Coordinates of C-alpha atoms and ligand atoms in Angstrom, one line a residue:
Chain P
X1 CA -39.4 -17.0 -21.4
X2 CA -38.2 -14.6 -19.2
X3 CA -36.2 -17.2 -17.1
X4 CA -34.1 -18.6 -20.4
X5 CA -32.1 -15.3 -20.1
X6 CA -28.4 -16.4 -20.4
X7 CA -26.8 -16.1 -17.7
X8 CA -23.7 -13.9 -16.7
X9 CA -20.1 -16.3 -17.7
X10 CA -17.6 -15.4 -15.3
X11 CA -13.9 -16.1 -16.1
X12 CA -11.2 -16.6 -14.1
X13 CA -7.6 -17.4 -13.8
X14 CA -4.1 -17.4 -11.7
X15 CA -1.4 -16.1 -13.5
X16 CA 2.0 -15.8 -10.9
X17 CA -0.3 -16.2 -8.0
X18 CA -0.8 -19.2 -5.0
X19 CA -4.4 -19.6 -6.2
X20 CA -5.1 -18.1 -2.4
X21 CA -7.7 -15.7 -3.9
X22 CA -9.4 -18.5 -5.9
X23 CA -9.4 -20.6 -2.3
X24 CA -10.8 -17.5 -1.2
X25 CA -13.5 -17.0 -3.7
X26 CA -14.4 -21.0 -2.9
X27 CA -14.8 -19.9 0.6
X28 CA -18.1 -18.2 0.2
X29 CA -19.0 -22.0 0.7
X30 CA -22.8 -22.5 0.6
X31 CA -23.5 -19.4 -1.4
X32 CA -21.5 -21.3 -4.2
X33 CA -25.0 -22.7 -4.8
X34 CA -26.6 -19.1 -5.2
X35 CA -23.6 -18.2 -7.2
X36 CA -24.4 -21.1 -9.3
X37 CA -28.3 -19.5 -10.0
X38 CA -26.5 -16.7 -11.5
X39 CA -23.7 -17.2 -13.4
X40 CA -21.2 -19.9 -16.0
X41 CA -18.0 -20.4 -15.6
X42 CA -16.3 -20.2 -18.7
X43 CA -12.3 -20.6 -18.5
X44 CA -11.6 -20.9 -15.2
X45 CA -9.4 -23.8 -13.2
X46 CA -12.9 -24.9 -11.8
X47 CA -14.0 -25.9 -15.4
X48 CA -10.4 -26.8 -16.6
X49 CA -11.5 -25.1 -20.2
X50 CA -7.8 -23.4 -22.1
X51 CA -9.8 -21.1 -23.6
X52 CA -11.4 -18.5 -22.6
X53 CA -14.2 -17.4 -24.6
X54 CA -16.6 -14.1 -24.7
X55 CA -17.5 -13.5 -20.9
X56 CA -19.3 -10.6 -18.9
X57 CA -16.9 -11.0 -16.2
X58 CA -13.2 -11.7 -16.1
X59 CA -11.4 -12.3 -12.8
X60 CA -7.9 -12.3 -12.7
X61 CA -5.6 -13.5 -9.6
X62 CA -1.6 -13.2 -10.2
X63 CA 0.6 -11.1 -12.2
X64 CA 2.8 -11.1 -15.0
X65 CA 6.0 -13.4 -14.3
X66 CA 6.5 -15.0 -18.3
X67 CA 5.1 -14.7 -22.0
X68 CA 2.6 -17.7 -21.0
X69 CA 0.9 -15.3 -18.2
X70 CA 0.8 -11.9 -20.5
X71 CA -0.9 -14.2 -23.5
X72 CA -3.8 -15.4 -21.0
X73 CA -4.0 -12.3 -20.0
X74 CA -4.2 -10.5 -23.3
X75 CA -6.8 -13.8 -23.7
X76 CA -8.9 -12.6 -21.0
X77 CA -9.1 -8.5 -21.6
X78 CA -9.7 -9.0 -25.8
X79 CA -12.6 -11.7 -24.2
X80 CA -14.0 -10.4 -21.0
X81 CA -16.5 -6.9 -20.3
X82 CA -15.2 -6.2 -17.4
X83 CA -11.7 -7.5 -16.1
X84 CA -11.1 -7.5 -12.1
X85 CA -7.6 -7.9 -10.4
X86 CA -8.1 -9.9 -7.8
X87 CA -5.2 -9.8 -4.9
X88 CA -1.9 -8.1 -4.5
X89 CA 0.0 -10.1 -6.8
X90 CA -2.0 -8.6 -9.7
X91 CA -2.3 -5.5 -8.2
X92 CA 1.4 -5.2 -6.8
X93 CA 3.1 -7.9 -8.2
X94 CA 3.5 -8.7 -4.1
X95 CA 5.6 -11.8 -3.3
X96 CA 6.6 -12.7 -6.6
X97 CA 7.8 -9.0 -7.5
X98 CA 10.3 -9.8 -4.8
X99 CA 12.5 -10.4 -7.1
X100 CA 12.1 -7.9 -9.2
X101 CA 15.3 -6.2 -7.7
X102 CA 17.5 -9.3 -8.2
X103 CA 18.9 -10.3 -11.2
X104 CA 17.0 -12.7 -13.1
X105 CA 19.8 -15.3 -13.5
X106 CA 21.4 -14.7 -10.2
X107 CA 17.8 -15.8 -9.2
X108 CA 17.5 -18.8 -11.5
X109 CA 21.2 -19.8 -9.9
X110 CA 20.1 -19.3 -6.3
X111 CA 17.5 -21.5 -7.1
X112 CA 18.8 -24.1 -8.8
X113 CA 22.5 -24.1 -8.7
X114 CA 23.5 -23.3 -5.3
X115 CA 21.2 -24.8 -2.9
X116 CA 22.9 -28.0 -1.2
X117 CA 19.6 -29.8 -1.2
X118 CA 19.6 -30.1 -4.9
X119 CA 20.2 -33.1 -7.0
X120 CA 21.3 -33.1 -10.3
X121 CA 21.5 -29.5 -11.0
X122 CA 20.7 -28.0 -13.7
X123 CA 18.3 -24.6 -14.7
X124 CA 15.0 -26.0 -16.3
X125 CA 15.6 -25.1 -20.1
X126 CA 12.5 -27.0 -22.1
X127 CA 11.1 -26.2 -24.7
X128 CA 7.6 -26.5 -22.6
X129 CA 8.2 -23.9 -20.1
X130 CA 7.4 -20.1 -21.0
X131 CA 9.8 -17.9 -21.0
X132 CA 10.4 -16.0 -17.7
X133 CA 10.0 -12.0 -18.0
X134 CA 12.9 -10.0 -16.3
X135 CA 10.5 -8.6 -13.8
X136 CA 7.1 -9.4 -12.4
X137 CA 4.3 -7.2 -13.5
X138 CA 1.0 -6.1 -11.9
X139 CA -1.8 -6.7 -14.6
X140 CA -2.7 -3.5 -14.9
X141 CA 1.0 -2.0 -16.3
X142 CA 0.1 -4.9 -19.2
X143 CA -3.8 -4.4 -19.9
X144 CA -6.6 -2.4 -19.1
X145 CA -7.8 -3.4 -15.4
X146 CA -11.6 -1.9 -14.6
X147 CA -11.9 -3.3 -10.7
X148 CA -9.2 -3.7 -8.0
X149 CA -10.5 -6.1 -5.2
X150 CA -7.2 -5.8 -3.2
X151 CA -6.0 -8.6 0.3
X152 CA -3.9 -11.1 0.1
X153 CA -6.3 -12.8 -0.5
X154 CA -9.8 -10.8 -0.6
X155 CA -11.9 -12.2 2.2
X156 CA -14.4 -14.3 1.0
X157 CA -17.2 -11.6 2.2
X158 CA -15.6 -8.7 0.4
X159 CA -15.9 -11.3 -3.1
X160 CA -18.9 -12.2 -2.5
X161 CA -20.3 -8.7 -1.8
X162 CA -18.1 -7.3 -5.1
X163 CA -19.0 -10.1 -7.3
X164 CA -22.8 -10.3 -6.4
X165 CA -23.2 -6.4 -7.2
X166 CA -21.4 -6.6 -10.5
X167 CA -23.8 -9.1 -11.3
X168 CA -26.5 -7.7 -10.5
X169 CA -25.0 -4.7 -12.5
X170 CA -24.8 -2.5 -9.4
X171 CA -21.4 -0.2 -8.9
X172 CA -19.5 -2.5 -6.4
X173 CA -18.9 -0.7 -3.3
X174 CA -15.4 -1.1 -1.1
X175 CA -16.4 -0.1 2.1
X176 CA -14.0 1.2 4.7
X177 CA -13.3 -2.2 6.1
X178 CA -13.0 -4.3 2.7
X179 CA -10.1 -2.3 1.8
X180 CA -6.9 -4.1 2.9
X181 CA -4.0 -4.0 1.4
X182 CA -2.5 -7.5 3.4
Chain R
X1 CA -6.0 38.3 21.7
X2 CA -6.4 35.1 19.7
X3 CA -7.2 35.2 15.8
X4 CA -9.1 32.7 13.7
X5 CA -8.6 31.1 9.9
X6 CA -11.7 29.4 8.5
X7 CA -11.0 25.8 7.5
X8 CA -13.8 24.3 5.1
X9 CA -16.0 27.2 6.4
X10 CA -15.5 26.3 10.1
X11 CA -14.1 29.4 12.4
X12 CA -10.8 27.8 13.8
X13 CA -9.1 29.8 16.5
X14 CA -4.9 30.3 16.4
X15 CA -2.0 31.8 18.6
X16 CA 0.6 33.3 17.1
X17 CA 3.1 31.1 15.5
X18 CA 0.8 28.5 15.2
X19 CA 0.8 26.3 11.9
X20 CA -2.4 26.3 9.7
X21 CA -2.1 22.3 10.9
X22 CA -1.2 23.2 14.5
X23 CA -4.6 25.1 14.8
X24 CA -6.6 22.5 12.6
X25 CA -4.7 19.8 14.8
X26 CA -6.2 21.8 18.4
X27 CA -9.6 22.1 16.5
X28 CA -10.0 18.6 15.6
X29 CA -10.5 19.6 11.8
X30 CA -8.2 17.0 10.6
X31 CA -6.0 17.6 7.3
X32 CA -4.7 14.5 6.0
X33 CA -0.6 13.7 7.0
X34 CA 2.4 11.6 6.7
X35 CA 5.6 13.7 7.6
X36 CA 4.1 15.7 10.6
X37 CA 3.9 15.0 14.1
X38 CA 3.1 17.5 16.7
X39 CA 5.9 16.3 18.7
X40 CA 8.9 17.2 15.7
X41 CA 9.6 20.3 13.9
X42 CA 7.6 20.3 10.4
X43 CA 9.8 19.1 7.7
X44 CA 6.9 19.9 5.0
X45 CA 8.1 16.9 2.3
X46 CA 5.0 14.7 1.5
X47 CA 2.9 17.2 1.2
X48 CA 0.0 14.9 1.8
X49 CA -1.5 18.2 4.2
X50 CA -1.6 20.5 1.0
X51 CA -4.5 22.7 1.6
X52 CA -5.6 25.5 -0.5
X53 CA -4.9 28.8 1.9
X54 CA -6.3 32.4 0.5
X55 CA -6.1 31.0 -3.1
X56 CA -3.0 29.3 -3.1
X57 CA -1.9 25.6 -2.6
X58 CA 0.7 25.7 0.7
X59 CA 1.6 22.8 3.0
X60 CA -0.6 23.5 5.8
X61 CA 2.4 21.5 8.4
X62 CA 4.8 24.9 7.5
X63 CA 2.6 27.4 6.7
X64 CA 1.9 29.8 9.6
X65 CA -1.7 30.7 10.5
X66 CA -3.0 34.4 9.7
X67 CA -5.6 36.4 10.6
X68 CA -8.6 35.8 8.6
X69 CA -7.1 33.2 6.3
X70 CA -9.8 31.1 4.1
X71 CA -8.5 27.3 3.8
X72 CA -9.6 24.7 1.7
X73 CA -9.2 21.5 3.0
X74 CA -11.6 18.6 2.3
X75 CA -12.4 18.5 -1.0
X76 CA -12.4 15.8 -3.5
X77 CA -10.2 17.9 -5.5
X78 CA -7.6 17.9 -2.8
X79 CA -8.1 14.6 -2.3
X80 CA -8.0 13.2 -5.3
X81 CA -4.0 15.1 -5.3
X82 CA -3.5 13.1 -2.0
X83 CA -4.5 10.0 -3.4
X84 CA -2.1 10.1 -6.1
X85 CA 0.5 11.4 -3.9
X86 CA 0.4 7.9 -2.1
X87 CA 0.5 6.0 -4.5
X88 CA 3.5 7.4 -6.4
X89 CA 4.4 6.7 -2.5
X90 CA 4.1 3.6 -3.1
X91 CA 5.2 2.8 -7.0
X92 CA 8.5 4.7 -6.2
X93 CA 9.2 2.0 -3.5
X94 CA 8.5 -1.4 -2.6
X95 CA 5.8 -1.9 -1.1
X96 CA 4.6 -5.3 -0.5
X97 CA 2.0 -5.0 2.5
X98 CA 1.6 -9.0 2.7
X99 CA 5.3 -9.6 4.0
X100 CA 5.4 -6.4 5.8
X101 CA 5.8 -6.7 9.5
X102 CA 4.5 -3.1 9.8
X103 CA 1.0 -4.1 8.2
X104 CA -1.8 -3.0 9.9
X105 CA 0.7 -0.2 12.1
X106 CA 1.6 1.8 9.2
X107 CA 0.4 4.6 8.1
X108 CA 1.3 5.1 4.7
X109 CA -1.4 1.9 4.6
X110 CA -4.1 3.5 6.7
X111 CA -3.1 6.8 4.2
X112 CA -4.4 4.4 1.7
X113 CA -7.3 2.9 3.0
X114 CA -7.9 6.7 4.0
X115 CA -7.8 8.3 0.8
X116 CA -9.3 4.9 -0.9
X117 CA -6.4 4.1 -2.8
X118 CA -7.9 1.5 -4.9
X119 CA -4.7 0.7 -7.2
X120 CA -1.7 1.8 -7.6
X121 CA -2.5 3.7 -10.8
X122 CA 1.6 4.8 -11.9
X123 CA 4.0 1.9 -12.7
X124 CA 5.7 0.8 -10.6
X125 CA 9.4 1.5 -10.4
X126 CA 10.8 -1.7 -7.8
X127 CA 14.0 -0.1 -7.2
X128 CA 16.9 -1.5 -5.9
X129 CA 17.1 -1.0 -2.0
X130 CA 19.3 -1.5 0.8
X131 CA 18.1 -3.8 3.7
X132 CA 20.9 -3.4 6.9
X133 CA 20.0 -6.0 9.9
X134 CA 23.6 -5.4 11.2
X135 CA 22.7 -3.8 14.7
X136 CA 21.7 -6.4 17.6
X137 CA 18.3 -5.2 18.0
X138 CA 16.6 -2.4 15.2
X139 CA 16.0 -3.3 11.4
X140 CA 16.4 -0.7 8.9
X141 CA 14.7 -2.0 5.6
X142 CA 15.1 1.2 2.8
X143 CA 12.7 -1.0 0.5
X144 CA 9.6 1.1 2.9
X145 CA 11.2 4.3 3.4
X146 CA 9.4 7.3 2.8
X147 CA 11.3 9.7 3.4
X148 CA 9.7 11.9 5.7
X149 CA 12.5 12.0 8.2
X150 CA 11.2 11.7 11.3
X151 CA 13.7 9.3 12.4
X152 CA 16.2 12.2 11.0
X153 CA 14.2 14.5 13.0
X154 CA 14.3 12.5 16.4
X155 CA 17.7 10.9 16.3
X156 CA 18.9 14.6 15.8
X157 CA 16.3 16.6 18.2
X158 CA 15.6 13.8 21.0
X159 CA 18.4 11.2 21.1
X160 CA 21.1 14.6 20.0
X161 CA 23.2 11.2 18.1
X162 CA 22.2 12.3 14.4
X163 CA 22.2 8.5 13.5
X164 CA 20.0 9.5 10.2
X165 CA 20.6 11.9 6.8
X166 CA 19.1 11.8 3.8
X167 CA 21.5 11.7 1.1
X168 CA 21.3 12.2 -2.8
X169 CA 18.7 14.2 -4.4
X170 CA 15.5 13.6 -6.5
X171 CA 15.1 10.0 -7.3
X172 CA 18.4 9.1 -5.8
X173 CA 17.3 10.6 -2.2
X174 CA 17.6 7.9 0.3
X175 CA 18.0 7.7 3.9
X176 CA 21.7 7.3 4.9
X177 CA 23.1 6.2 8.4
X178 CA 26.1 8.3 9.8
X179 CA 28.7 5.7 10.5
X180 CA 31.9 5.2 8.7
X181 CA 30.8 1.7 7.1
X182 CA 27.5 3.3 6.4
X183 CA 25.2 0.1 8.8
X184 CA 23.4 0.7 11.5
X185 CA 25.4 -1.6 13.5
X186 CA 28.5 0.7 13.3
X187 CA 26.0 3.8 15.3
X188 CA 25.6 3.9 18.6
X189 CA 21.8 3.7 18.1
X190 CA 19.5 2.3 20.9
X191 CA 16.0 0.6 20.5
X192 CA 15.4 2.8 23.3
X193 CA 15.6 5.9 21.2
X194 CA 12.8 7.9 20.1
X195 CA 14.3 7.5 16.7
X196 CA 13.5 3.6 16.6
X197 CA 10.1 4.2 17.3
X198 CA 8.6 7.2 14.8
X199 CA 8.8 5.2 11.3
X200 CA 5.4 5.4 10.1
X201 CA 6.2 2.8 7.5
X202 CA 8.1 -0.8 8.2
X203 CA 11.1 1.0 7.9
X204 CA 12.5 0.6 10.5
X205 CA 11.6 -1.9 12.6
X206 CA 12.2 -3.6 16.5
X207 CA 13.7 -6.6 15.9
X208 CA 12.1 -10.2 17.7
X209 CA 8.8 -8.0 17.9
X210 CA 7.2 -8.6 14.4
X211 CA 3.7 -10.6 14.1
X212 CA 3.5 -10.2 18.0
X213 CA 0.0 -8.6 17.8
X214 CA -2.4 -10.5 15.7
X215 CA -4.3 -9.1 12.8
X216 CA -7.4 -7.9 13.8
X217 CA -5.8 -5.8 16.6
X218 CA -3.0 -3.7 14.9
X219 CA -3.9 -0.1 15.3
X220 CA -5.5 0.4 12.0
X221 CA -7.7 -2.2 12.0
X222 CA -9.1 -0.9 15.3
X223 CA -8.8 3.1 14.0
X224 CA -8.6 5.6 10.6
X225 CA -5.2 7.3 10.2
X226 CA -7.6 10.5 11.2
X227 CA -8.6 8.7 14.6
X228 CA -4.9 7.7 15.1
X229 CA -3.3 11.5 14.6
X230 CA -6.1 13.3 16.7
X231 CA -5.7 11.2 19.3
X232 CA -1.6 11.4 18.8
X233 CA -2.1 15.5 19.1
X234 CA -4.1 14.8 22.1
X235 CA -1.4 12.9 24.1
X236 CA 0.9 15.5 23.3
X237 CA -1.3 18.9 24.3
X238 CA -1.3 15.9 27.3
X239 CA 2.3 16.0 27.8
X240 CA 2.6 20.0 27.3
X241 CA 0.1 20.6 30.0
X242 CA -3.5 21.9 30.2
X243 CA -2.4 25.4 28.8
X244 CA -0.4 24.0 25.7
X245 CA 3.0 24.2 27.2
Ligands
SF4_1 S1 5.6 -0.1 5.1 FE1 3.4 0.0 5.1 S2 2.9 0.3 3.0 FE2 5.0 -0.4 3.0 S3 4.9 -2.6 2.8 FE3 4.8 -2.2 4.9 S4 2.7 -2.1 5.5 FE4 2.8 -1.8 3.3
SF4_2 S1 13.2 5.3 7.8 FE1 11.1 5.7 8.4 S2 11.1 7.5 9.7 FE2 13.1 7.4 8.6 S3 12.8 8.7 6.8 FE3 12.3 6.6 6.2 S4 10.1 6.4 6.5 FE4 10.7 8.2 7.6
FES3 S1 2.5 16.7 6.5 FE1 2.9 18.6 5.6 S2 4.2 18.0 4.0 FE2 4.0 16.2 5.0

């Protein structure tokens, strides 16, 4: 029957990101329920799924700070059609490429050595933690990126208007006023 | 006896000495532009206003208008160049728009938004940059600068104190501040001087001003970088008098 079509899966993540743009992408509020006519959610922190697994649709907020971001990543292009960056941090690397001009360990230091407030100071060094990359990369310098939805974060309006046409399979158009760079 | 260029087909009249941009700029045929403003002499160094003139790709801010010239201006072509001129603009410094007190006033942004620069496309190079916040009142944060040298340009031509130089060549170019110990602080710059006010970046910025205007009402939200330089000729064919001064 003709309504037994799967639906679209949508992925999504937050790699070295706040998780603004996936507050943002909540914030389309009611229409969660059409969104919900339309589409799965595969891996995504909605679902709280690892792994993500063959999708139509792969959103992507965050860059590339350590190996544990650039292997979901890697995850999510090998998995997903289509693969958005969502946000300045994975199109600019924006806050988190701040310190991208400092040296990583004089970071780690400043962090964790020399502030006053800190107790028992030592640099995190566990086996559990990935290892930080020198420098914060925008996704696209480490995959193949097909969409750029840039704000920090999108409005929910300009996700919404992006997401529903990809759905639909129309070209998603960035009109004048949707594209913000802040 | 005035002459006339055709811009995109469109008869455009011109005096002589005029710029092809000058006489695009009193026609209202607008060529796209970071490192001109009517009010300096051209410097010509983005090239953002790259137009094809009889054949050949000139920077229409230096170029001078002749009779019967055929320009190319608006095509996606050209504008496709211009795009990618931006964003090497902004790979080859660092550029992060969020934490920008100049968001929504600058115009390297509304260049962007202009153009539709939809990523950054090159990789991104995050050099290291000088920030200087030792004078009282002005900010001067190399992490934005574009180098167009307008604040070169006014410091030296309107304030006559030649607080700024660029210094250094190809990728080591950067702006550099004429005081012994090299800061800001050390100059005997003003915020009152026109050189404070002509970054078209965050640059350089008024210090104690930042976030005053909310977003929503910064300049660009309310106008297109083509909107904001006609209406910046305007004021100063304004300020030259009826007859263009
Ligand atoms: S100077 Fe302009 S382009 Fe650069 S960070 Fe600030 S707002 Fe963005
Ligand atoms: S500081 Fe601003 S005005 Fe001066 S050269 Fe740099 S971008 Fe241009
Ligand atoms: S405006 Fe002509 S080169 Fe910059």
């Amino acid at each position: 029957m003709a309504d037994e079509k799967p639906k679209i899966r949508i992925a999504t993540c937050s790699l070295a990101g706040c998780f603004g743009c996936h507050t943002s992408l909540l914030d389309i509020d009611e229409r969660l329920f059409d969104l919900m006519e339309m589409v799965e959610f595969d891996r995504t922190p909605f679902t709280d799924i690892k792994h993500c697994g063959p999708c139509d649709i792969g959103i992507v907020e965050g860059g590339v700070s350590n190996a544990e971001n650039a292997r979901v990543l890697k995850e999510f292009r090998e998995n997903c059609n289509v693969l958005v960056a969502i946000g300045s941090c994975a199109i600019t690397g924006n806050v988190p490429a701040l310190r991208n001009n400092i040296d990583l360990w004089d970071c780690f230091q400043e962090v964790y050595l020399y502030d006053s407030g800190t107790e028992g100071k030592q640099i995190p060094n566990d086996p559990e933690l990935p290892l930080p990359f020198d420098k914060v990369y925008p996704i696209y310098e480490v995959v193949k990126v097909d969409y750029f939805l840039h704000g920090c974060p999108p409005p929910a309006d300009a996700i919404w208007r992006f997401l529903t046409a990809l759905i639909q399979g129309r070209e998603p158009e960035i009109g004048y006023e949707s594209l913000r760079y802040d | 006896m005035t002459s006339t260029i055709t811009i995109d087909g469109k008869t455009v009249p011109f005096t002589e000495g005029q710029t092809i941009m000058d006489a695009a700029l009193a026609a209202k045929v607008y060529i796209p532009h970071l490192c001109h403003d009517p009010e300096f002499k051209p410097h010509g160094s983005c090239k953002l206003c790259v137009v094809e003139a009889n054949g050949r790709n000139v920077t229409s801010c230096t170029m001078p208008a002749s009779p019967d010239m055929v320009v190319i201006n608006d095509t996606p072509e050209l504008n496709e160049d211009r795009r990618a001129l931006v964003q090497m603009l902004f790979v080859e410094g660092n550029h992060i728009c969020p934490a920008c007190e100049a968001t929504g006033n600058c115009q390297l942004q509304a260049a962007g938004y202009y153009l539709r620069m939809q990523s950054p496309h090159f990789m991104h190079f995050y050099p290291p940059r000088r920030v200087d916040a030792s004078h009282p009142d002005i900010f001067l944060d190399l992490n934005r600068c574009i180098l167009c040298e307008l604040c070169v340009r006014a410091s030296r031509d309107i304030d006559k104190k030649n607080v700024f130089g660029i210094s250094g060549r190809g990728i080591d170019s950067h702006l550099a501040v004429n005081s012994e110990s090299g800061r800001l602080g050390d100059t005997d710059m003003a915020v009152t001087d026109k050189a404070a006010h002509v970054c078209p970046t965050g640059a350089i910025l008024i210090k104690r001003k930042g976030y005053t205007v909310p977003i929503g009402q910064r300049i660009f939200d309310q106008k297109t970088l083509r909107e904001f330089h006609l209406e910046q000729q305007k004021r100063v064919e304004s300020e030259d008098g009826p007859d263009g001064g």
